[in-house]
Coordinates of C-alpha atoms in Angstrom, one line a residue:
X1 CA -14.2 -6.4 -42.8
X2 CA -15.0 -9.2 -40.5
X3 CA -15.5 -7.3 -37.1
X4 CA -16.1 -10.5 -35.3
X5 CA -12.2 -10.9 -35.7
X6 CA -11.6 -7.7 -33.7
X7 CA -11.4 -6.9 -29.9
X8 CA -12.6 -3.6 -28.2
X9 CA -11.4 -1.7 -25.1
X10 CA -13.0 1.2 -23.3
X11 CA -11.5 3.1 -20.8
X12 CA -12.8 5.8 -18.3
X13 CA -10.0 8.0 -17.7
X14 CA -9.8 11.2 -15.5
X15 CA -10.4 13.6 -18.2
X16 CA -11.1 11.4 -21.3
X17 CA -13.1 8.2 -22.2
X18 CA -11.4 6.6 -25.0
X19 CA -12.3 3.2 -27.1
X20 CA -9.6 1.5 -29.1
X21 CA -10.5 -1.4 -31.5
X22 CA -7.7 -3.9 -32.6
X23 CA -7.6 -6.5 -35.2
X24 CA -6.5 -10.0 -34.8
X25 CA -2.9 -9.1 -35.2
X26 CA -3.4 -6.7 -32.0
X27 CA -3.1 -3.6 -34.1
X28 CA -5.3 -0.5 -33.3
X29 CA -7.6 0.1 -36.3
X30 CA -10.2 2.6 -35.0
X31 CA -10.6 4.7 -31.9
X32 CA -13.0 7.1 -30.4
X33 CA -13.0 9.4 -27.5
X34 CA -15.0 11.9 -25.2
X35 CA -13.7 14.4 -22.9
X36 CA -15.0 15.0 -19.5
X37 CA -13.8 16.5 -16.2
X38 CA -14.5 15.7 -12.5
X39 CA -16.3 18.0 -10.4
X40 CA -15.9 19.1 -6.7
X41 CA -19.4 19.1 -5.3
X42 CA -20.0 19.3 -1.5
X43 CA -16.3 18.7 -0.9
X44 CA -16.5 15.4 -2.9
X45 CA -14.6 14.8 -6.2
X46 CA -17.4 13.1 -8.3
X47 CA -18.8 12.5 -12.0
X48 CA -22.4 12.5 -12.1
X49 CA -24.4 9.4 -13.6
X50 CA -25.5 11.3 -16.6
X51 CA -22.0 12.0 -17.2
X52 CA -21.0 8.6 -17.0
X53 CA -23.7 7.4 -19.4
X54 CA -23.4 10.3 -22.0
X55 CA -19.8 9.9 -22.1
X56 CA -20.0 6.2 -22.8
X57 CA -22.4 6.8 -25.5
X58 CA -20.4 9.8 -27.1
X59 CA -17.3 7.6 -26.9
X60 CA -18.7 4.8 -28.7
X61 CA -20.5 7.1 -31.4
X62 CA -17.0 8.6 -32.1
X63 CA -15.6 5.1 -32.6
X64 CA -18.4 4.1 -35.0
X65 CA -17.5 7.5 -37.0
X66 CA -13.9 6.5 -37.2
X67 CA -14.9 2.8 -38.5
X68 CA -17.6 4.4 -41.1
X69 CA -14.8 6.4 -42.2
X70 CA -12.2 4.1 -42.4
X71 CA -14.0 0.9 -43.5
X72 CA -17.2 2.3 -45.0
X73 CA -19.2 0.2 -42.7
X74 CA -21.4 0.5 -39.7
X75 CA -20.2 -1.1 -36.7
X76 CA -22.7 -3.8 -35.4
X77 CA -20.6 -6.2 -33.6
X78 CA -16.9 -7.1 -32.2
X79 CA -15.4 -10.2 -31.2
X80 CA -15.2 -9.4 -27.6
X81 CA -15.4 -6.0 -25.4
X82 CA -13.5 -5.1 -22.3
X83 CA -14.1 -2.1 -19.9
X84 CA -11.7 -0.5 -17.5
X85 CA -11.7 2.7 -15.7
X86 CA -10.1 4.8 -12.9
X87 CA -9.2 2.3 -10.0
X88 CA -10.7 2.4 -6.6
X89 CA -13.5 4.9 -5.5
X90 CA -16.8 4.3 -4.2
X91 CA -20.4 3.5 -5.7
X92 CA -22.8 1.8 -3.5
X93 CA -26.2 0.5 -4.7
X94 CA -29.3 -1.0 -3.1
X95 CA -31.1 -4.1 -3.9
X96 CA -33.2 -2.4 -6.7
X97 CA -29.4 -1.4 -8.2
X98 CA -30.1 2.6 -7.3
X99 CA -27.1 4.4 -6.5
X100 CA -27.1 5.2 -2.6
X101 CA -24.5 8.0 -2.7
X102 CA -22.8 10.4 -5.4
X103 CA -19.6 8.6 -6.9
X104 CA -16.6 9.1 -4.8
X105 CA -13.5 8.9 -7.0
X106 CA -10.0 8.0 -6.2
X107 CA -9.2 11.5 -6.0
X108 CA -10.9 12.0 -2.9
X109 CA -8.5 12.2 0.3
X110 CA -11.5 12.2 3.0
X111 CA -10.9 8.7 4.6
X112 CA -7.8 9.2 6.4
X113 CA -9.3 7.6 9.8
X114 CA -10.6 4.7 8.0
X115 CA -7.5 4.0 6.0
X116 CA -5.4 4.4 9.1
X117 CA -7.6 1.9 11.0
X118 CA -8.0 -0.5 8.3
X119 CA -3.9 -0.6 7.8
X120 CA -3.7 -1.5 11.5
X121 CA -6.5 -4.3 11.5
X122 CA -5.3 -5.8 8.3
X123 CA -1.5 -5.4 8.8
X124 CA -1.4 -4.2 5.4
X125 CA -1.3 -0.6 3.7
X126 CA -4.9 0.6 2.8
X127 CA -4.7 3.7 0.9
X128 CA -7.5 6.4 1.4
X129 CA -8.7 6.2 -2.2
X130 CA -9.5 2.2 -1.9
X131 CA -12.9 1.2 -2.0
X132 CA -13.0 -0.5 1.3
X133 CA -11.4 2.6 2.8
X134 CA -14.6 4.8 1.5
X135 CA -17.0 1.9 2.7
X136 CA -15.2 2.1 6.4
X137 CA -15.1 6.0 6.4
X138 CA -18.9 5.9 5.5
X139 CA -19.4 3.5 8.3
X140 CA -17.4 5.7 10.8
X141 CA -19.4 8.9 9.5
X142 CA -22.5 6.8 10.5
X143 CA -23.9 7.6 6.9
X144 CA -27.6 6.3 6.8
X145 CA -27.2 4.6 3.4
X146 CA -24.7 2.1 4.6
X147 CA -27.3 -0.2 6.1
X148 CA -29.0 -0.7 2.6
X149 CA -26.0 -1.6 0.6
X150 CA -26.4 -4.6 -1.7
X151 CA -23.7 -4.1 -3.8
X152 CA -20.4 -2.2 -3.8
X153 CA -18.3 -1.4 -7.0
X154 CA -16.0 0.8 -8.9
X155 CA -16.7 2.7 -12.3
X156 CA -15.5 0.1 -14.4
X157 CA -17.5 -2.5 -12.5
X158 CA -20.5 -0.5 -12.7
X159 CA -20.4 0.0 -16.4
X160 CA -19.5 -3.8 -16.9
X161 CA -22.9 -4.5 -14.8
X162 CA -24.9 -2.1 -16.8
X163 CA -23.7 -3.6 -20.1
X164 CA -23.8 -7.3 -19.1
X165 CA -25.8 -7.7 -15.8
X166 CA -23.0 -9.5 -14.2
X167 CA -21.4 -7.9 -10.8
X168 CA -17.8 -9.0 -11.2
X169 CA -14.5 -7.3 -11.7
X170 CA -11.0 -8.4 -12.9
X171 CA -8.6 -9.1 -10.1
X172 CA -6.2 -6.2 -11.1
X173 CA -9.4 -3.9 -10.5
X174 CA -10.4 -5.8 -7.3
X175 CA -7.0 -5.7 -5.7
X176 CA -7.9 -1.9 -5.4
X177 CA -11.3 -2.7 -3.6
X178 CA -9.9 -4.9 -0.9
X179 CA -6.8 -6.9 -0.6
X180 CA -6.2 -9.8 -2.7
X181 CA -4.8 -13.2 -2.0
X182 CA -2.6 -14.0 -5.2
X183 CA -2.7 -17.7 -4.8
X184 CA -6.5 -17.7 -4.8
X185 CA -7.2 -14.9 -6.6
X186 CA -9.7 -13.8 -4.5
X187 CA -10.2 -11.1 -1.5
X188 CA -8.0 -12.2 1.4
X189 CA -10.3 -14.3 3.6
X190 CA -8.5 -13.3 6.7
X191 CA -9.1 -9.7 6.1
X192 CA -12.4 -10.2 5.2
X193 CA -13.2 -11.9 8.3
X194 CA -11.6 -9.2 10.6
X195 CA -13.9 -6.3 8.7
X196 CA -17.0 -8.5 8.9
X197 CA -16.6 -8.7 12.5
X198 CA -15.9 -4.9 12.9
X199 CA -19.0 -4.3 10.8
X200 CA -21.1 -6.5 12.8
X201 CA -20.1 -4.5 16.0
X202 CA -21.3 -1.4 14.2
X203 CA -24.7 -3.0 13.3
X204 CA -24.1 -3.6 9.7
X205 CA -26.6 -6.1 8.2
X206 CA -24.5 -7.3 5.4
X207 CA -21.2 -9.1 5.2
X208 CA -18.4 -8.2 2.7
X209 CA -19.1 -11.7 0.5
X210 CA -22.7 -10.5 -0.1
X211 CA -21.8 -7.0 -1.4
X212 CA -18.4 -7.2 -3.3
X213 CA -18.3 -8.1 -7.0
X214 CA -17.1 -11.7 -7.8
X215 CA -13.4 -11.9 -8.8
X216 CA -12.1 -13.0 -12.1
X217 CA -8.4 -13.4 -13.5
X218 CA -7.7 -12.3 -17.2
X219 CA -8.9 -14.9 -19.8
X220 CA -12.0 -15.7 -18.3
X221 CA -15.4 -15.0 -19.7
X222 CA -17.3 -12.3 -17.8
X223 CA -20.7 -12.1 -19.4
X224 CA -22.4 -11.0 -22.6
X225 CA -23.6 -7.8 -23.9
X226 CA -27.3 -7.9 -23.2
X227 CA -30.1 -6.2 -25.0
X228 CA -30.3 -3.6 -22.6
X229 CA -26.5 -3.0 -22.5
X230 CA -26.4 -2.7 -26.2
X231 CA -29.1 0.0 -26.2
X232 CA -27.0 2.0 -23.4
X233 CA -23.7 1.8 -25.3
X234 CA -25.2 2.4 -28.6
X235 CA -28.6 4.4 -28.6
X236 CA -28.8 4.5 -32.4
X237 CA -29.5 0.8 -32.1
X238 CA -26.9 -0.7 -34.4
X239 CA -24.8 -2.6 -32.1
X240 CA -26.1 -6.1 -31.7
X241 CA -26.6 -8.0 -28.1
X242 CA -24.5 -11.2 -27.2
X243 CA -20.9 -9.9 -27.5
X244 CA -18.7 -11.7 -24.9
X245 CA -17.1 -9.5 -22.1
X246 CA -13.6 -9.8 -20.5
X247 CA -13.3 -9.1 -16.8
X248 CA -13.7 -5.4 -16.0
X249 CA -10.2 -3.9 -15.2
X250 CA -8.5 -0.9 -13.8
X251 CA -6.2 1.6 -15.4
X252 CA -3.4 0.2 -13.5
X253 CA -3.9 -3.3 -14.9
X254 CA -4.4 -2.2 -18.3
X255 CA -1.3 0.0 -18.2
X256 CA 0.5 -3.1 -17.5
X257 CA -1.0 -5.1 -20.2
X258 CA -0.3 -2.1 -22.7
X259 CA 3.4 -2.1 -21.8
X260 CA 3.9 -5.8 -21.5
X261 CA 4.8 -5.4 -17.7
X262 CA 2.9 -8.4 -16.4
X263 CA 6.0 -10.5 -15.8
X264 CA 7.9 -10.3 -12.5
X265 CA 10.7 -7.9 -12.1
X266 CA 9.1 -5.8 -15.1
X267 CA 7.4 -2.5 -14.4
X268 CA 5.9 0.5 -15.8
X269 CA 4.9 4.2 -15.3
X270 CA 1.8 5.5 -16.4
X271 CA 1.6 9.3 -16.5
X272 CA -1.4 11.3 -17.4
X273 CA -3.9 13.3 -14.8
X274 CA -2.5 11.1 -12.2
X275 CA 0.9 8.9 -12.2
X276 CA 1.9 5.5 -10.8
X277 CA 4.5 3.2 -10.9
X278 CA 3.7 -0.6 -11.1
X279 CA 6.3 -2.9 -10.3
X280 CA 5.7 -7.0 -10.4
X281 CA 7.6 -8.1 -7.3
X282 CA 9.3 -11.4 -6.8
X283 CA 9.5 -11.4 -2.8
X284 CA 7.2 -10.1 -0.1
X285 CA 7.8 -6.4 1.1
X286 CA 7.3 -4.9 4.3
X287 CA 4.1 -2.5 5.0
X288 CA 4.7 1.2 3.9
X289 CA 1.9 3.8 3.8
X290 CA 3.6 5.0 0.4
X291 CA 3.3 1.6 -1.4
X292 CA 0.1 0.0 -2.3
X293 CA 0.2 -3.9 -2.9
X294 CA -2.3 -4.7 -5.8
X295 CA -2.0 -7.4 -8.6
X296 CA -1.6 -7.9 -12.1
X297 CA -4.7 -8.9 -14.4
X298 CA -3.8 -12.6 -13.8
X299 CA -3.5 -12.0 -10.0
X300 CA 0.6 -11.7 -9.6
X301 CA 1.6 -9.4 -6.6
X302 CA 2.4 -5.6 -7.7
X303 CA 4.1 -2.8 -5.6
X304 CA 2.2 0.3 -6.8
X305 CA 3.4 4.0 -6.1
X306 CA 0.3 5.9 -6.7
X307 CA 0.3 9.8 -6.9
X308 CA -2.8 11.8 -7.2
X309 CA -1.4 14.8 -9.3
X310 CA 0.6 14.3 -12.5
X311 CA -0.4 16.5 -15.5
X312 CA -3.3 18.7 -14.5
X313 CA -0.9 21.6 -13.8
X314 CA 1.0 21.4 -17.0
X315 CA -2.5 21.6 -18.9
X316 CA -3.4 24.6 -17.0
X317 CA 0.0 26.5 -18.0
X318 CA -0.4 25.2 -21.7
X319 CA -3.7 26.2 -21.9
X320 CA -2.8 29.7 -20.5
X321 CA 0.3 29.8 -23.1
X322 CA -2.3 28.8 -25.8
X323 CA -4.4 31.9 -24.8
X324 CA -1.3 34.1 -25.2
X325 CA -0.6 32.5 -28.6
X326 CA -4.0 33.3 -29.7
X327 CA -3.9 36.9 -28.5
X328 CA -1.2 37.7 -30.7
X329 CA -2.8 35.9 -33.5
X330 CA -0.5 32.8 -33.6
X331 CA -2.0 29.9 -35.3
X332 CA -1.1 26.8 -33.3
X333 CA -3.1 23.6 -32.7
X334 CA -3.2 22.1 -29.3
X335 CA -1.0 19.2 -30.1
X336 CA 1.5 21.4 -31.9
X337 CA 1.6 23.5 -28.5
X338 CA 2.3 20.5 -26.4
X339 CA 5.0 19.4 -28.7
X340 CA 6.9 22.6 -28.7
X341 CA 6.3 23.4 -25.0
X342 CA 7.4 19.9 -23.8
X343 CA 10.3 19.8 -26.5
X344 CA 11.8 23.0 -25.3
X345 CA 11.9 21.6 -21.6
X346 CA 15.0 19.8 -22.8
X347 CA 16.8 22.8 -23.4
X348 CA 16.4 24.1 -19.7
X349 CA 18.9 23.8 -17.1
X350 CA 19.0 20.1 -15.5
X351 CA 18.0 21.5 -12.1
X352 CA 15.7 24.1 -13.6
X353 CA 17.8 27.1 -12.8
X354 CA 16.1 27.9 -9.3
X355 CA 12.4 27.2 -10.2
X356 CA 10.1 25.1 -8.4
X357 CA 6.7 24.0 -8.5
X358 CA 4.2 21.7 -6.6
X359 CA 1.4 20.3 -9.2
X360 CA -1.2 19.4 -6.3
X361 CA -4.6 19.9 -7.5
X362 CA -5.8 17.5 -4.8
X363 CA -4.2 15.9 -1.7
X364 CA -1.2 13.6 -2.1
X365 CA -0.7 10.4 0.0
X366 CA 2.9 9.8 -0.6
X367 CA 3.7 13.1 1.0
X368 CA 0.8 12.9 3.3
X369 CA -1.3 15.9 2.3
X370 CA -5.3 15.9 2.4
X371 CA -5.6 18.8 0.1
X372 CA -3.7 20.4 -2.7
X373 CA -2.8 24.0 -3.9
X374 CA -1.1 24.3 -7.3
X375 CA 2.1 26.5 -6.6
X376 CA 4.8 27.9 -8.7
X377 CA 7.8 29.7 -7.0
X378 CA 11.3 30.7 -7.8
X379 CA 14.5 31.9 -6.0
X380 CA 15.3 35.7 -6.4
X381 CA 18.1 34.9 -8.6
X382 CA 16.4 32.2 -10.6
X383 CA 16.9 32.1 -14.3
X384 CA 13.2 32.7 -15.3
X385 CA 13.4 31.2 -19.0
X386 CA 10.6 29.6 -20.9
X387 CA 12.8 26.2 -21.1
X388 CA 13.3 26.3 -17.3
X389 CA 9.8 26.8 -16.5
X390 CA 8.5 24.0 -18.6
X391 CA 11.1 21.8 -17.4
X392 CA 10.1 22.6 -14.0
X393 CA 6.7 21.4 -14.5
X394 CA 7.5 18.4 -16.1
X395 CA 10.0 17.5 -13.2
X396 CA 7.4 18.5 -10.6
X397 CA 4.8 15.8 -12.1
X398 CA 7.5 13.1 -11.4
X399 CA 8.7 14.3 -8.1
X400 CA 6.4 12.6 -5.9
X401 CA 6.5 9.4 -7.6
X402 CA 10.4 9.6 -7.2
X403 CA 9.9 9.7 -3.4
X404 CA 7.8 6.4 -3.4
X405 CA 9.8 4.5 -5.9
X406 CA 13.0 5.1 -3.7
X407 CA 11.4 3.0 -0.9
X408 CA 10.9 0.3 -3.3
X409 CA 14.6 0.2 -4.9
X410 CA 16.5 1.5 -1.7
X411 CA 14.7 0.1 1.1
X412 CA 13.0 -3.0 -0.3
X413 CA 15.7 -3.8 -2.6
X414 CA 13.1 -4.4 -5.6
X415 CA 14.9 -5.1 -8.8
X416 CA 13.6 -3.7 -12.1
X417 CA 14.6 -5.4 -15.3
X418 CA 12.7 -3.3 -17.7
X419 CA 10.7 -0.1 -17.3
X420 CA 8.1 1.2 -19.6
X421 CA 6.4 4.5 -19.8
X422 CA 3.0 5.4 -21.4
X423 CA 0.4 7.9 -21.1
X424 CA -0.2 11.3 -22.2
X425 CA 3.1 12.4 -20.6
X426 CA 5.1 10.4 -23.0
X427 CA 3.2 11.4 -26.2
X428 CA 6.0 14.0 -27.2
X429 CA 9.0 11.7 -28.4
X430 CA 11.8 11.6 -26.3
X431 CA 10.8 14.2 -23.6
X432 CA 8.9 12.5 -20.8
X433 CA 11.0 9.2 -21.5
X434 CA 14.3 11.2 -20.9
X435 CA 13.2 13.0 -17.9
X436 CA 11.6 9.8 -16.2
X437 CA 15.2 8.2 -17.0
X438 CA 16.7 11.2 -15.1
X439 CA 14.4 10.6 -12.3
X440 CA 14.9 6.8 -11.8
X441 CA 18.5 6.6 -13.2
X442 CA 17.9 3.8 -15.2
X443 CA 16.9 3.1 -19.0
X444 CA 13.1 3.9 -19.9
X445 CA 11.6 2.1 -22.9
X446 CA 8.4 3.4 -24.7
X447 CA 6.5 1.5 -27.3
X448 CA 5.1 2.9 -30.1
X449 CA 1.6 2.3 -28.9
X450 CA 2.3 4.3 -25.7
X451 CA 0.0 7.0 -26.8
X452 CA -2.9 4.5 -26.8
X453 CA -2.3 3.5 -22.9
X454 CA -5.1 2.1 -21.1
X455 CA -7.8 1.4 -23.6
X456 CA -5.3 -0.5 -25.8
X457 CA -4.2 -2.6 -22.9
X458 CA -8.0 -3.2 -22.2
X459 CA -8.5 -4.4 -25.9
X460 CA -5.6 -6.5 -25.5
X461 CA -7.2 -8.0 -22.4
X462 CA -10.2 -8.7 -24.4
X463 CA -8.2 -10.1 -27.4
X464 CA -6.4 -12.5 -24.7
X465 CA -9.9 -14.0 -23.6
X466 CA -10.6 -14.6 -27.2
X467 CA -7.6 -15.8 -28.8
X468 CA -5.5 -17.4 -26.0
X469 CA -4.3 -21.0 -26.3
X470 CA -5.4 -23.5 -23.7
X471 CA -3.4 -22.9 -20.6
X472 CA -1.6 -19.9 -22.1
X473 CA -0.3 -17.6 -19.4
X474 CA -1.1 -13.8 -20.0
X475 CA 2.6 -13.0 -19.7
X476 CA 3.5 -15.6 -22.5
X477 CA 0.7 -14.5 -24.8
X478 CA 1.9 -10.8 -24.7
X479 CA 5.5 -11.8 -25.2
X480 CA 5.0 -14.2 -27.8
X481 CA 1.9 -12.8 -29.7
X482 CA 1.5 -9.0 -29.1
X483 CA 4.9 -7.8 -28.5
X484 CA 7.6 -10.1 -30.0
X485 CA 8.0 -7.7 -32.8
X486 CA 6.7 -4.5 -31.5
X487 CA 8.6 -1.5 -32.1
X488 CA 10.0 0.5 -28.9
X489 CA 12.7 3.1 -28.1
X490 CA 14.8 2.8 -25.1
X491 CA 16.8 5.9 -23.8
X492 CA 19.1 6.4 -20.8
X493 CA 19.5 10.1 -19.6
X494 CA 22.7 12.0 -19.4
X495 CA 24.6 12.2 -16.0
X496 CA 24.0 15.9 -15.9
X497 CA 20.0 15.2 -16.2
X498 CA 20.2 12.5 -13.3
X499 CA 22.1 14.9 -10.8
X500 CA 20.0 17.7 -12.2
X501 CA 16.7 15.8 -11.2
X502 CA 18.4 14.9 -7.8
X503 CA 19.2 18.5 -7.2
X504 CA 15.7 19.7 -8.0
X505 CA 14.2 16.9 -5.8
X506 CA 16.2 17.9 -2.9
X507 CA 14.8 21.5 -3.1
X508 CA 11.5 20.3 -3.9
X509 CA 11.4 18.1 -0.8
X510 CA 13.1 20.9 1.4
X511 CA 10.4 23.4 0.2
X512 CA 7.3 21.2 1.1
X513 CA 6.5 23.5 3.9
X514 CA 5.6 26.0 1.0
X515 CA 3.0 23.8 -0.5
X516 CA 1.6 23.2 3.2
X517 CA 1.2 26.8 3.8
X518 CA -0.8 27.4 0.8
X519 CA -2.8 24.8 1.7
X520 CA -3.5 26.2 5.1
X521 CA -3.8 29.9 3.9
X522 CA -5.2 29.8 0.6

């Protein structure tokens, strides 16, 4: 096979690094993965540099194994590569490109004062996890390394730099670093000037234009694989340098691409370790603490409801039930276990029969909590069945998202013509899709590639850079060349499910003091 006609997407997710290789017809033909997990060290959620590098190499080696098994060939080149990752966070470097601080991920809720001050300064909501909030909090803290910053980037931007030598981000990823002017597809000039004035008052020797990555829209060339980059990605030495790179993107942008949700009035819900809804808007919105304004990979404005917590608590309970299965000698694979437990949730009562859970492993901006404690509780007369138990955790995973979405649909009158679901939450056919439909009270579509998620979306963006026609917009490319014949299923929840979710959410919001008490006392 001629692998120069392929495109490769590599995405650093919260619990898994995954690579997806697509052919010229945009079909996934090979994949690789590596599991990893963040650590709480000195009060900071982080991944070590060693974990980042070895995880990248392990993922690519797994892809090579898959290619060898399927095609009998050693992978030495591809047509284009794109790297994506968890948005936001903080990775500062000095002039010698040495890290100045441990990687601070999106999961951290330690930048409250900075986020509040910047929101007031900009007249624009700045969430705690954004890179600019992390930078300003470090300035407020008087952290010594701030003076030495020569380059500030994200995880995707760091990997892109190590592979290409280019300090740049795709506009969607950049929109989680600093607010973007969609018309210019660059950081907002007025906000940069306001920040620089504040930084100068605080004695910082740099200005934002000097330390932030360049910004590139989808379709632009963002560099080429260097010899050093090829050695980092493939220590075995088979991969050849010179492969062109698409702009590095965030998991929000790749989710939009993977679900064909980059046109105005379309949206998607990505649900995995975290969950977020992305709605491409067609009119200006007010400032809401619960709503982030980011962009598509092409630079169009997007309203984002981001929740730090989604499936981690579900995974913990599935692992526990898997231990029990092993104890009694039941042979069941992890995948089969998820399918069985997700499926039985549909047999539960619509409002979960008096059970409730909070899936907060970490803080949650939408509900204004700076820390988290997973909590499961029930009424004394609750019906404690396995179906109700699993449904409770699946609804809990969507509840905070629903609180944020209500602001968009009810207060800002944002129309949604199409809503797609993707990510691990939707992997069991029909389950997550039906429950999300119950939450939003509208039809939800899931494509056959939904389980591929972000790395598939990044591969599509790499393919767009390679194969687009002159002046062809991203939304037209996806509509006409990628998804024109794509298989998808659309499902609308029953009215009893809609009412059940509404009742569950009312109980969830009323009982939030239980979660607050757990945070304060556990």
